[in-house]
Amino acid sequence: MQSILQYRRFRDLAENQLATNPEKGLGLRQQPTFRRIKHFSANETDPRDSRSGDEVSVVSSQNTLPHPDQHNETHDDDEKASISPSMGRLNASVTTKASEGDNSDITEAIVVGFEPTYDPLNPRDWSFGKRLIVTIVVSFMGVIVGWSSSIDSGIIPQYADEFGVSEVVASLSTGLFLVGFGTGAVMSGPFSETVGRNPIYIITLIVFMLLLVGAGLAQNLAGQLVCRTLAGIFAATPLACAGGTIADVWTPEEQVFAFPIYAIISFSGPVLGPVVGGWIGQSNLSWRWTEWVTLIGAGIILITVVLFQPETYAPILLKWKAIHLRRVTGDDRYQGEIELRETSLPARLMLAMYRPVVMLIQEPTIFLFSLYLTVAYIIIFTFFTGYEFIYEGIYGLTQGETALCFLGLAIGLLFCVPLIPLNAKLRSRDITRTKETDPTGKTLPESRLYWAMIGAPALPISMFWMAWTARPDIPFWSPLAASVLTGFGMLCIFITCYQYLIDTYGTYAASALSSLTLMRYLVSGAMIEASIPFYKNLGVPYTLTILGCISAVLVPIPYVFYRHGPQIRRSRYSGNNY
């Protein structure tokens, strides 16, 4: 609904811009540049262009209407150019190459863009309040899918009793959901970059809700696990696309505030899910109410998205603008860059699936940060089964009281709030220093490492603290206080991993983040199954000590990268960004 109304508003705005000044409809500072597009057949490629990704080959000719401030120049030769439909702040830039004279099958196009100063069509020019609402909505989408990933861990005993299986098998409901998360996140990006963010959010939320119904009504273990796995695949969309939505509406400088807000809100989902699940398990309600509660929450989020969430993906918005300009002017040369893209959706899906795996293997930066975040996730998700051994086994708490202990992790997330202005100040300082030495230079990605440099030691400290104070002669408040430190450290690591990889890999950031998502959810899903035998056979102290030792080994990563990052991250994917 909101996207339909937005499309109609775009029509009126585009007409007003064109009526006021024809040049504004193009979003260019000077007269429009007319580009002639050479179309290659399915079996033909441009031998001069070896770049990968979603790109189109175009031919750029001389401006037909010279600007008064420009010298009157003529050029006899056309220039061959490549443009990326996902570039920059949304006005096309062109990298030229010499043409070889074959002008067959060439058409002329006028590529539209946003106005350079202020454009109400541009999401980054919307009011602060509107952009904040967009951020909060995608954050709560993250809450509901994260909630769904963990809520079933609170009813494992009841689930196991009904289906007559062990608790290890019962934990598959959570583990397979996480595996679905990892695989679904890889596929969501290309779809959102073809039809826009909103249609993908809405469609996947609807399918996710239908699968929740299937999981809640399933009368056998196999059916329930299949529905949970598929639900995880479709629930992955907010995880995969929310970062893109935030980047759509906030500038890189503003993302210093916006992304941590998103992270803090969305991470409350997997932390609060077991709280509700545990009390449902202890009550007289069926364990199936975990699915019904999640279904109600997802329905509220779906209605909110349909009624209030606007489309934010700039290439789609520019496509809408081009459609309206074609209709108003009758000139079919008006095109959005996304309409010039020749790479098919299946081809981009294949690229989205294999490139993250290749980058994970070939890129030490991606591998190390993926490993670090994966260990943090293993600690959090193994708590879903481990808290039963800590708080019920050692302290004799009830199932519902044990569930409340997850609130310690939630409090730890809130402890990150005071760090937002501090990190913003440090980032601003680094930007200022960069501009002083090179006015056109980019601030190094290492300025994104402050979160982890502050919070990284908290993770192993909390593990050792919890491991050796979770004893009957020490009150349960001690391991509970340690969990606050765990939540704080985990979120600091998450924020750093995402922001550092985005800044480092630029054009390939989506693939880098897919590598991060794929590894951490596949491994975490498997470790949930292994966690119960670990806690049973090794006991709480040694299991947590092992996790603490592993996380302690990885603590130096942000400090090493802060010192030697420019040397470590040189690669074919990131070498040209800085």
Coordinates of C-alpha atoms in Angstrom, one line a residue:
M1 CA 0.0 0.0 0.0
Q2 CA 2.7 2.5 1.0
S3 CA 4.8 1.6 -2.1
I4 CA 1.7 2.2 -4.4
L5 CA 1.1 5.6 -2.8
Q6 CA 4.8 6.4 -3.1
Y7 CA 4.7 5.4 -6.8
R8 CA 1.9 7.9 -7.4
R9 CA 3.7 10.6 -5.5
F10 CA 6.7 10.0 -7.6
R11 CA 4.6 10.6 -10.7
D12 CA 3.5 14.1 -9.4
L13 CA 7.0 15.0 -8.3
A14 CA 8.6 13.9 -11.6
E15 CA 6.0 16.0 -13.5
N16 CA 6.7 19.0 -11.3
Q17 CA 10.4 18.7 -11.8
L18 CA 10.1 18.4 -15.5
A19 CA 7.6 21.3 -15.7
T20 CA 9.8 23.6 -13.6
N21 CA 13.1 22.7 -15.4
P22 CA 13.5 19.9 -17.9
E23 CA 17.1 19.4 -16.7
K24 CA 15.9 18.6 -13.2
G25 CA 14.0 15.6 -14.4
L26 CA 17.4 14.1 -15.2
G27 CA 19.0 15.0 -11.9
L28 CA 22.1 16.5 -13.6
R29 CA 24.0 19.7 -12.8
Q30 CA 24.5 20.5 -16.5
Q31 CA 22.7 19.6 -19.7
P32 CA 21.8 16.0 -20.1
T33 CA 24.3 13.5 -21.4
F34 CA 22.9 11.2 -24.1
R35 CA 24.2 7.7 -24.1
R36 CA 24.0 5.2 -26.8
I37 CA 23.6 1.7 -25.6
K38 CA 25.1 -1.2 -27.5
H39 CA 23.2 -4.4 -26.8
F40 CA 25.1 -7.7 -26.9
S41 CA 23.4 -11.0 -27.6
A42 CA 23.1 -13.7 -25.0
N43 CA 26.2 -15.5 -26.4
E44 CA 28.2 -12.3 -27.1
T45 CA 30.2 -10.4 -24.6
D46 CA 32.2 -7.2 -24.8
P47 CA 35.9 -8.3 -25.1
R48 CA 37.1 -5.1 -23.6
D49 CA 35.2 -5.4 -20.4
S50 CA 36.3 -8.0 -18.0
R51 CA 34.6 -6.6 -14.9
S52 CA 32.3 -8.8 -13.0
G53 CA 29.0 -8.1 -11.4
D54 CA 25.8 -6.3 -12.6
E55 CA 27.1 -4.0 -15.2
V56 CA 26.0 -2.7 -18.6
S57 CA 27.9 -1.6 -21.6
V58 CA 27.1 1.8 -23.1
V59 CA 28.3 4.2 -25.6
S60 CA 28.5 7.9 -24.5
S61 CA 28.3 10.6 -27.1
Q62 CA 28.9 14.3 -26.8
N63 CA 26.3 16.4 -25.0
T64 CA 23.9 17.7 -27.6
L65 CA 23.1 20.8 -25.7
P66 CA 26.3 22.5 -24.5
H67 CA 26.1 24.3 -21.2
P68 CA 26.8 28.1 -21.3
D69 CA 29.7 27.6 -18.9
Q70 CA 31.3 24.9 -21.1
H71 CA 33.6 25.4 -24.0
N72 CA 32.1 24.5 -27.3
E73 CA 33.9 21.3 -28.2
T74 CA 33.1 18.6 -30.7
H75 CA 34.2 15.0 -30.6
D76 CA 33.9 12.8 -33.7
D77 CA 34.5 9.5 -31.9
D78 CA 32.0 7.9 -29.5
E79 CA 33.3 6.6 -26.3
K80 CA 32.6 3.2 -24.9
A81 CA 31.7 3.2 -21.2
S82 CA 30.7 0.8 -18.4
I83 CA 28.5 1.9 -15.6
S84 CA 27.4 0.0 -12.5
P85 CA 23.7 0.3 -11.6
S86 CA 24.5 0.2 -7.9
M87 CA 27.1 3.0 -7.8
G88 CA 27.6 5.9 -5.5
R89 CA 25.1 8.6 -4.5
L90 CA 23.0 7.6 -7.4
N91 CA 24.0 9.9 -10.2
A92 CA 25.6 7.9 -12.9
S93 CA 29.4 8.2 -13.4
V94 CA 31.0 6.9 -16.5
T95 CA 34.3 5.1 -17.1
T96 CA 35.2 5.6 -20.7
K97 CA 37.0 3.3 -23.1
A98 CA 37.8 3.9 -26.8
S99 CA 35.2 2.5 -29.2
E100 CA 36.2 0.2 -31.9
G101 CA 33.7 1.5 -34.4
D102 CA 31.0 -1.2 -34.5
N103 CA 27.8 0.8 -34.0
S104 CA 25.4 -1.9 -35.0
D105 CA 22.4 -2.4 -32.8
I106 CA 22.9 0.8 -30.8
T107 CA 20.1 2.9 -29.3
E108 CA 20.2 6.2 -27.5
A109 CA 19.2 6.6 -23.8
I110 CA 19.0 9.4 -21.3
V111 CA 19.9 8.0 -17.9
V112 CA 18.0 9.8 -15.1
G113 CA 19.3 10.5 -11.6
F114 CA 18.4 12.4 -8.5
E115 CA 18.9 16.1 -8.2
P116 CA 22.4 16.9 -6.8
T117 CA 21.4 19.1 -4.0
Y118 CA 17.9 18.2 -2.7
D119 CA 15.5 15.8 -4.2
P120 CA 12.3 14.6 -2.3
L121 CA 12.5 11.4 -4.4
N122 CA 15.9 10.6 -2.9
P123 CA 15.6 8.5 0.4
R124 CA 18.6 10.2 1.8
D125 CA 16.9 13.6 1.4
W126 CA 13.8 12.5 3.3
S127 CA 13.1 14.0 6.7
F128 CA 14.9 12.7 9.8
G129 CA 11.7 11.4 11.3
K130 CA 10.7 9.4 8.2
R131 CA 14.2 7.8 7.9
L132 CA 14.1 7.0 11.6
I133 CA 10.7 5.2 11.1
V134 CA 12.1 3.2 8.2
T135 CA 15.1 2.2 10.4
I136 CA 12.8 1.2 13.3
V137 CA 10.5 -0.9 11.1
V138 CA 13.4 -2.9 9.6
S139 CA 14.8 -3.3 13.1
F140 CA 11.6 -4.9 14.3
M141 CA 11.5 -7.2 11.3
G142 CA 14.9 -8.3 12.6
V143 CA 13.4 -8.7 16.1
I144 CA 10.6 -11.0 14.9
V145 CA 12.7 -13.3 12.8
G146 CA 15.4 -13.5 15.5
W147 CA 12.7 -14.2 18.0
S148 CA 11.5 -17.1 15.9
S149 CA 15.0 -18.5 15.7
S150 CA 15.3 -18.9 19.4
I151 CA 11.8 -19.2 20.9
D152 CA 11.6 -23.0 20.3
S153 CA 14.7 -23.5 22.5
G154 CA 12.5 -22.6 25.5
I155 CA 10.2 -25.6 25.0
I156 CA 12.6 -28.4 24.2
P157 CA 11.5 -30.7 27.1
Q158 CA 7.8 -30.4 26.1
Y159 CA 8.6 -30.8 22.4
A160 CA 10.8 -33.9 23.0
D161 CA 8.0 -35.5 25.2
E162 CA 5.3 -35.0 22.5
F163 CA 7.4 -36.5 19.7
G164 CA 9.1 -39.1 21.8
V165 CA 12.6 -38.0 21.0
S166 CA 15.7 -36.9 22.9
E167 CA 16.4 -33.3 23.6
V168 CA 19.3 -33.4 21.1
V169 CA 16.9 -34.3 18.4
A170 CA 14.3 -31.8 19.7
S171 CA 16.9 -29.0 19.4
L172 CA 17.0 -29.6 15.6
S173 CA 13.9 -27.2 15.5
T174 CA 16.3 -24.4 16.4
G175 CA 19.4 -25.7 14.6
L176 CA 17.7 -26.2 11.3
F177 CA 16.1 -22.8 11.5
L178 CA 19.5 -21.3 11.8
V179 CA 20.8 -23.3 8.8
G180 CA 17.8 -21.9 6.8
F181 CA 18.9 -18.5 7.9
G182 CA 22.3 -18.9 6.5
T183 CA 21.2 -20.3 3.1
G184 CA 18.3 -17.9 2.7
A185 CA 20.3 -14.8 3.3
V186 CA 22.6 -15.5 0.3
M187 CA 19.6 -15.6 -2.1
S188 CA 17.6 -12.6 -0.8
G189 CA 20.0 -9.8 -2.0
P190 CA 19.7 -10.4 -5.8
F191 CA 15.9 -10.5 -5.5
S192 CA 15.7 -7.3 -3.6
E193 CA 18.0 -5.6 -6.1
T194 CA 15.7 -6.7 -9.0
V195 CA 12.2 -5.8 -7.7
G196 CA 13.1 -3.6 -4.7
R197 CA 13.2 -4.0 -0.9
N198 CA 9.5 -3.8 -0.1
P199 CA 8.1 -6.6 -2.3
I200 CA 10.7 -9.0 -1.0
Y201 CA 10.0 -8.0 2.6
I202 CA 6.3 -8.5 2.1
I203 CA 6.4 -11.7 0.1
T204 CA 8.9 -13.4 2.4
L205 CA 7.0 -12.4 5.5
I206 CA 3.8 -13.8 4.1
V207 CA 5.5 -17.1 3.3
F208 CA 7.3 -17.1 6.6
M209 CA 3.9 -16.8 8.4
L210 CA 2.4 -19.6 6.4
L211 CA 5.3 -21.9 7.3
L212 CA 4.8 -20.9 11.0
V213 CA 1.3 -22.2 10.7
G214 CA 2.6 -25.4 9.2
A215 CA 5.1 -25.8 12.0
G216 CA 2.4 -25.2 14.6
L217 CA 0.0 -27.7 13.1
A218 CA 2.6 -30.4 12.2
Q219 CA 1.6 -33.8 13.7
N220 CA 5.0 -35.4 13.2
L221 CA 8.6 -34.5 13.8
A222 CA 9.6 -34.5 10.1
G223 CA 6.9 -32.2 9.0
Q224 CA 7.7 -29.8 11.9
L225 CA 11.4 -29.7 11.1
V226 CA 10.8 -29.2 7.3
C227 CA 8.5 -26.2 8.1
R228 CA 11.0 -24.7 10.5
T229 CA 13.9 -25.1 8.0
L230 CA 11.9 -23.4 5.2
A231 CA 10.7 -20.7 7.6
G232 CA 14.3 -20.0 8.4
I233 CA 15.1 -19.5 4.7
F234 CA 12.3 -17.0 4.2
A235 CA 12.9 -15.3 7.5
A236 CA 16.5 -14.5 6.4
T237 CA 15.4 -11.6 4.2
P238 CA 15.4 -8.9 7.0
L239 CA 18.9 -10.0 8.0
A240 CA 20.1 -9.9 4.4
C241 CA 18.4 -6.7 3.2
A242 CA 18.0 -4.6 6.4
G243 CA 21.6 -3.3 6.1
G244 CA 20.9 -2.3 2.5
T245 CA 17.8 -0.4 3.6
I246 CA 19.8 1.5 6.3
A247 CA 22.4 2.4 3.7
D248 CA 19.6 3.5 1.3
V249 CA 18.3 6.2 3.7
W250 CA 21.4 7.2 5.7
T251 CA 24.7 8.7 4.5
P252 CA 27.9 6.9 5.6
E253 CA 28.5 9.6 8.2
E254 CA 24.9 9.1 9.6
Q255 CA 25.3 5.3 9.6
V256 CA 27.6 5.7 12.6
F257 CA 24.4 6.3 14.6
A258 CA 21.9 4.4 12.5
F259 CA 23.5 1.0 12.3
P260 CA 24.1 0.5 16.0
I261 CA 20.5 1.5 16.7
Y262 CA 19.4 -1.2 14.2
A263 CA 21.8 -3.7 15.8
I264 CA 20.7 -3.1 19.4
I265 CA 17.0 -3.4 18.5
S266 CA 17.2 -6.4 16.2
F267 CA 19.4 -8.4 18.5
S268 CA 16.8 -8.2 21.3
G269 CA 14.8 -10.8 19.2
P270 CA 16.9 -13.9 19.7
V271 CA 17.6 -12.9 23.3
L272 CA 13.9 -12.4 24.3
G273 CA 12.6 -15.4 22.4
P274 CA 13.7 -17.9 25.0
V275 CA 12.2 -15.8 27.8
V276 CA 8.7 -16.2 26.3
G277 CA 9.3 -19.8 25.2
G278 CA 10.4 -20.8 28.6
W279 CA 7.3 -19.5 30.3
I280 CA 5.1 -21.1 27.6
G281 CA 6.8 -24.4 28.3
Q282 CA 6.2 -24.1 32.1
S283 CA 2.6 -23.0 31.7
N284 CA -0.4 -25.2 30.8
L285 CA -0.2 -24.0 27.2
S286 CA 0.9 -26.3 24.4
W287 CA 4.5 -25.8 23.1
R288 CA 2.8 -25.0 19.8
W289 CA 2.0 -21.6 21.2
T290 CA 5.5 -20.6 20.5
E291 CA 4.6 -20.6 16.8
W292 CA 1.3 -18.8 17.4
V293 CA 2.9 -16.0 19.4
T294 CA 5.5 -15.6 16.7
L295 CA 2.8 -15.6 14.1
I296 CA 0.9 -12.8 15.8
G297 CA 4.1 -10.7 16.0
A298 CA 4.9 -11.4 12.4
G299 CA 1.4 -10.3 11.4
I300 CA 1.7 -7.0 13.2
I301 CA 5.1 -6.4 11.5
L302 CA 3.6 -7.3 8.1
I303 CA 0.8 -4.9 8.5
T304 CA 3.2 -2.2 9.5
V305 CA 5.4 -2.8 6.5
V306 CA 2.5 -2.8 4.1
L307 CA 1.0 0.4 5.5
F308 CA 4.0 2.5 6.5
Q309 CA 7.3 1.3 4.9
P310 CA 8.2 3.1 1.7
E311 CA 10.5 1.6 -1.0
T312 CA 14.1 2.8 -0.4
Y313 CA 16.2 1.0 -3.1
A314 CA 17.5 3.9 -5.2
P315 CA 17.7 2.1 -8.6
I316 CA 14.1 1.1 -8.4
L317 CA 13.1 4.6 -7.4
L318 CA 15.0 6.0 -10.4
K319 CA 13.3 3.4 -12.6
W320 CA 9.9 4.7 -11.4
K321 CA 11.1 8.3 -12.2
A322 CA 12.1 7.2 -15.7
I323 CA 8.7 5.5 -16.3
H324 CA 6.9 8.7 -15.4
L325 CA 9.2 10.8 -17.5
R326 CA 8.6 8.5 -20.5
R327 CA 4.9 8.7 -20.0
V328 CA 4.8 12.5 -19.6
T329 CA 7.2 13.3 -22.4
G330 CA 6.5 10.4 -24.8
D331 CA 10.2 10.0 -25.1
D332 CA 11.3 6.4 -24.6
R333 CA 15.0 7.4 -24.2
Y334 CA 14.5 8.1 -20.5
Q335 CA 15.9 5.1 -18.6
G336 CA 16.9 4.2 -15.1
E337 CA 20.2 2.5 -14.7
I338 CA 18.6 -0.7 -13.5
E339 CA 16.7 -0.9 -16.8
L340 CA 20.0 -1.0 -18.7
R341 CA 21.3 -3.9 -16.7
E342 CA 21.8 -6.9 -19.0
T343 CA 22.7 -9.5 -16.4
S344 CA 19.8 -11.8 -15.7
L345 CA 18.4 -12.7 -12.3
P346 CA 19.4 -16.4 -12.6
A347 CA 23.0 -15.3 -13.4
R348 CA 23.1 -12.9 -10.4
L349 CA 21.7 -15.6 -8.2
M350 CA 24.5 -18.0 -9.2
L351 CA 27.0 -15.2 -8.6
A352 CA 25.5 -14.5 -5.2
M353 CA 25.8 -18.1 -4.2
Y354 CA 29.3 -18.9 -5.4
R355 CA 31.1 -15.6 -4.8
P356 CA 30.6 -15.6 -1.0
V357 CA 32.1 -19.1 -0.7
V358 CA 35.1 -18.1 -2.9
M359 CA 35.7 -14.9 -1.0
L360 CA 35.4 -16.8 2.4
I361 CA 38.2 -19.1 1.2
Q362 CA 40.4 -16.6 -0.6
E363 CA 40.1 -13.5 1.6
P364 CA 41.8 -13.7 5.0
T365 CA 40.0 -10.6 6.2
I366 CA 36.6 -12.1 5.6
F367 CA 37.6 -15.5 7.0
L368 CA 39.0 -14.0 10.2
F369 CA 36.1 -11.7 10.9
S370 CA 33.6 -14.4 10.0
L371 CA 35.4 -16.8 12.4
Y372 CA 35.3 -14.2 15.1
L373 CA 31.6 -13.4 14.7
T374 CA 30.8 -17.1 14.4
V375 CA 32.5 -17.9 17.8
A376 CA 30.4 -15.1 19.3
Y377 CA 27.2 -16.6 17.9
I378 CA 28.2 -20.1 19.0
I379 CA 28.4 -18.8 22.6
I380 CA 25.0 -17.0 22.4
F381 CA 23.2 -19.8 20.6
T382 CA 24.6 -22.6 22.8
F383 CA 23.2 -20.8 25.8
F384 CA 19.8 -21.7 24.4
T385 CA 20.5 -25.3 25.6
G386 CA 23.2 -24.5 28.1
Y387 CA 21.2 -22.4 30.4
E388 CA 19.2 -25.4 31.4
F389 CA 22.4 -27.0 32.8
I390 CA 23.6 -23.8 34.4
Y391 CA 20.4 -22.4 36.1
E392 CA 18.2 -25.5 36.4
G393 CA 21.0 -28.1 37.0
I394 CA 23.2 -26.0 39.4
Y395 CA 20.7 -23.6 41.0
G396 CA 17.4 -25.5 40.7
L397 CA 15.5 -22.7 39.0
T398 CA 12.3 -23.5 37.2
Q399 CA 12.0 -23.5 33.4
G400 CA 10.4 -20.1 33.4
E401 CA 12.9 -18.6 35.9
T402 CA 15.8 -19.9 33.8
A403 CA 14.2 -18.2 30.8
L404 CA 14.3 -14.9 32.6
C405 CA 18.1 -15.2 32.9
F406 CA 18.3 -14.4 29.2
L407 CA 17.4 -10.8 30.2
G408 CA 21.1 -10.5 31.3
L409 CA 22.1 -10.7 27.7
A410 CA 19.5 -8.0 26.8
I411 CA 20.8 -5.7 29.4
G412 CA 24.3 -6.2 27.9
L413 CA 23.0 -5.0 24.6
L414 CA 21.7 -1.8 26.2
F415 CA 25.2 -1.1 27.6
C416 CA 26.2 -0.5 24.0
V417 CA 24.0 2.6 23.8
P418 CA 26.5 5.0 25.6
L419 CA 29.2 3.9 23.1
I420 CA 27.3 5.3 20.1
P421 CA 28.3 8.9 20.6
L422 CA 31.8 7.9 21.6
N423 CA 32.3 5.9 18.4
A424 CA 30.7 8.7 16.4
K425 CA 33.3 11.2 17.9
L426 CA 36.2 8.9 17.1
R427 CA 34.9 8.4 13.6
S428 CA 34.5 12.1 13.1
R429 CA 38.1 12.6 14.3
D430 CA 39.4 10.1 11.8
I431 CA 37.4 11.8 9.0
T432 CA 38.8 15.2 9.9
R433 CA 42.4 13.8 9.9
T434 CA 41.9 12.3 6.5
K435 CA 40.6 15.5 5.0
E436 CA 43.5 17.4 6.4
T437 CA 46.0 15.2 4.6
D438 CA 43.9 14.4 1.5
P439 CA 40.7 16.4 0.9
T440 CA 39.4 13.9 -1.6
G441 CA 40.6 10.8 0.3
K442 CA 38.4 8.2 2.1
T443 CA 38.7 7.4 5.7
L444 CA 40.3 4.0 6.3
P445 CA 38.0 1.2 7.3
E446 CA 40.2 0.8 10.4
S447 CA 38.1 3.6 12.0
R448 CA 35.3 1.1 12.2
L449 CA 37.2 -1.1 14.6
Y450 CA 36.7 0.9 17.8
W451 CA 33.6 -1.1 18.8
A452 CA 35.4 -4.4 18.8
M453 CA 38.5 -2.8 20.4
I454 CA 36.4 -1.7 23.3
G455 CA 34.1 -4.8 23.6
A456 CA 36.3 -7.7 22.4
P457 CA 37.9 -8.6 25.8
A458 CA 34.4 -8.7 27.4
L459 CA 33.6 -12.0 25.7
P460 CA 36.4 -14.3 27.1
I461 CA 36.2 -12.5 30.5
S462 CA 32.5 -13.2 30.8
M463 CA 33.1 -16.9 29.8
F464 CA 35.7 -17.5 32.4
W465 CA 33.7 -15.6 35.0
M466 CA 30.6 -17.6 34.3
A467 CA 32.5 -20.9 34.1
W468 CA 34.1 -20.8 37.5
T469 CA 31.4 -18.9 39.5
A470 CA 28.4 -21.0 38.4
R471 CA 28.5 -23.2 41.5
P472 CA 25.9 -24.0 44.2
D473 CA 27.9 -22.0 46.8
I474 CA 28.0 -18.8 44.8
P475 CA 24.6 -17.1 44.1
F476 CA 23.2 -17.3 40.6
W477 CA 23.6 -13.5 40.4
S478 CA 27.3 -14.0 39.5
P479 CA 26.8 -15.9 36.2
L480 CA 23.9 -13.7 35.5
A481 CA 26.1 -10.6 35.8
A482 CA 28.7 -12.4 33.5
S483 CA 26.0 -12.8 30.8
V484 CA 25.6 -9.0 30.8
L485 CA 29.2 -8.7 29.7
T486 CA 28.6 -11.5 27.1
G487 CA 25.8 -9.6 25.5
F488 CA 27.8 -6.4 25.4
G489 CA 30.9 -8.0 23.9
M490 CA 29.0 -9.9 21.3
L491 CA 27.2 -6.8 20.0
C492 CA 30.4 -4.8 19.8
I493 CA 32.0 -7.5 17.7
F494 CA 28.9 -7.7 15.4
I495 CA 28.8 -4.0 14.7
T496 CA 32.6 -3.9 13.9
C497 CA 32.4 -7.0 11.6
Y498 CA 29.6 -5.6 9.5
Q499 CA 30.9 -2.0 9.2
Y500 CA 34.5 -3.0 8.6
L501 CA 33.6 -5.4 5.8
I502 CA 31.3 -2.9 4.2
D503 CA 34.0 -0.2 4.1
T504 CA 36.7 -2.6 3.0
Y505 CA 34.9 -4.3 0.1
G506 CA 32.8 -1.5 -1.3
T507 CA 31.2 -2.9 -4.5
Y508 CA 31.6 -6.5 -3.2
A509 CA 30.3 -5.7 0.3
A510 CA 27.1 -7.7 -0.3
S511 CA 29.1 -10.8 -1.1
A512 CA 31.4 -10.2 1.9
L513 CA 28.4 -10.0 4.2
S514 CA 26.9 -13.1 2.7
S515 CA 30.1 -14.9 3.6
L516 CA 29.8 -13.7 7.1
T517 CA 26.1 -14.7 7.4
L518 CA 26.5 -18.1 5.7
M519 CA 29.4 -19.2 8.0
R520 CA 28.0 -18.0 11.3
Y521 CA 24.5 -19.5 10.9
L522 CA 25.6 -22.8 9.4
V523 CA 28.1 -23.4 12.2
S524 CA 25.9 -22.0 15.0
G525 CA 23.0 -24.3 13.8
A526 CA 25.3 -27.3 14.0
M527 CA 26.8 -26.3 17.3
I528 CA 23.4 -26.2 19.0
E529 CA 23.1 -29.9 18.4
A530 CA 26.6 -30.5 19.8
S531 CA 26.1 -28.2 22.8
I532 CA 23.9 -30.6 24.8
P533 CA 26.4 -33.5 24.7
F534 CA 29.2 -31.0 25.6
Y535 CA 27.4 -29.7 28.7
K536 CA 26.4 -33.2 29.8
N537 CA 29.8 -34.8 29.3
L538 CA 32.3 -32.0 30.1
G539 CA 30.1 -30.1 32.6
V540 CA 29.4 -26.4 32.7
P541 CA 32.9 -25.2 33.9
Y542 CA 34.9 -26.9 31.2
T543 CA 32.5 -26.2 28.4
L544 CA 32.5 -22.5 29.1
T545 CA 36.2 -22.5 29.7
I546 CA 36.8 -24.0 26.2
L547 CA 34.5 -21.3 24.7
G548 CA 36.4 -18.7 26.7
C549 CA 39.8 -19.9 25.4
I550 CA 38.6 -19.9 21.8
S551 CA 37.3 -16.4 22.1
A552 CA 40.4 -15.2 23.9
V553 CA 42.6 -16.4 20.9
L554 CA 40.5 -14.2 18.6
V555 CA 40.6 -11.1 20.7
P556 CA 43.7 -9.7 19.0
I557 CA 42.0 -9.6 15.6
P558 CA 40.6 -6.0 15.8
Y559 CA 43.9 -4.7 17.3
V560 CA 46.0 -6.4 14.6
F561 CA 43.8 -5.0 11.9
Y562 CA 43.9 -1.5 13.4
R563 CA 47.7 -1.6 13.2
H564 CA 48.3 -3.6 10.0
G565 CA 44.9 -3.6 8.3
P566 CA 46.0 -1.8 5.0
Q567 CA 48.6 -4.6 4.4
I568 CA 46.3 -7.5 5.4
R569 CA 43.2 -6.5 3.4
R570 CA 44.9 -6.0 0.0
S571 CA 43.2 -8.2 -2.6
R572 CA 41.5 -8.2 -6.0
Y573 CA 38.2 -7.4 -4.2
S574 CA 39.3 -4.6 -1.9
G575 CA 42.6 -3.3 -3.1
N576 CA 41.2 -0.5 -5.2
N577 CA 38.9 0.9 -2.5
Y578 CA 41.6 2.6 -0.4

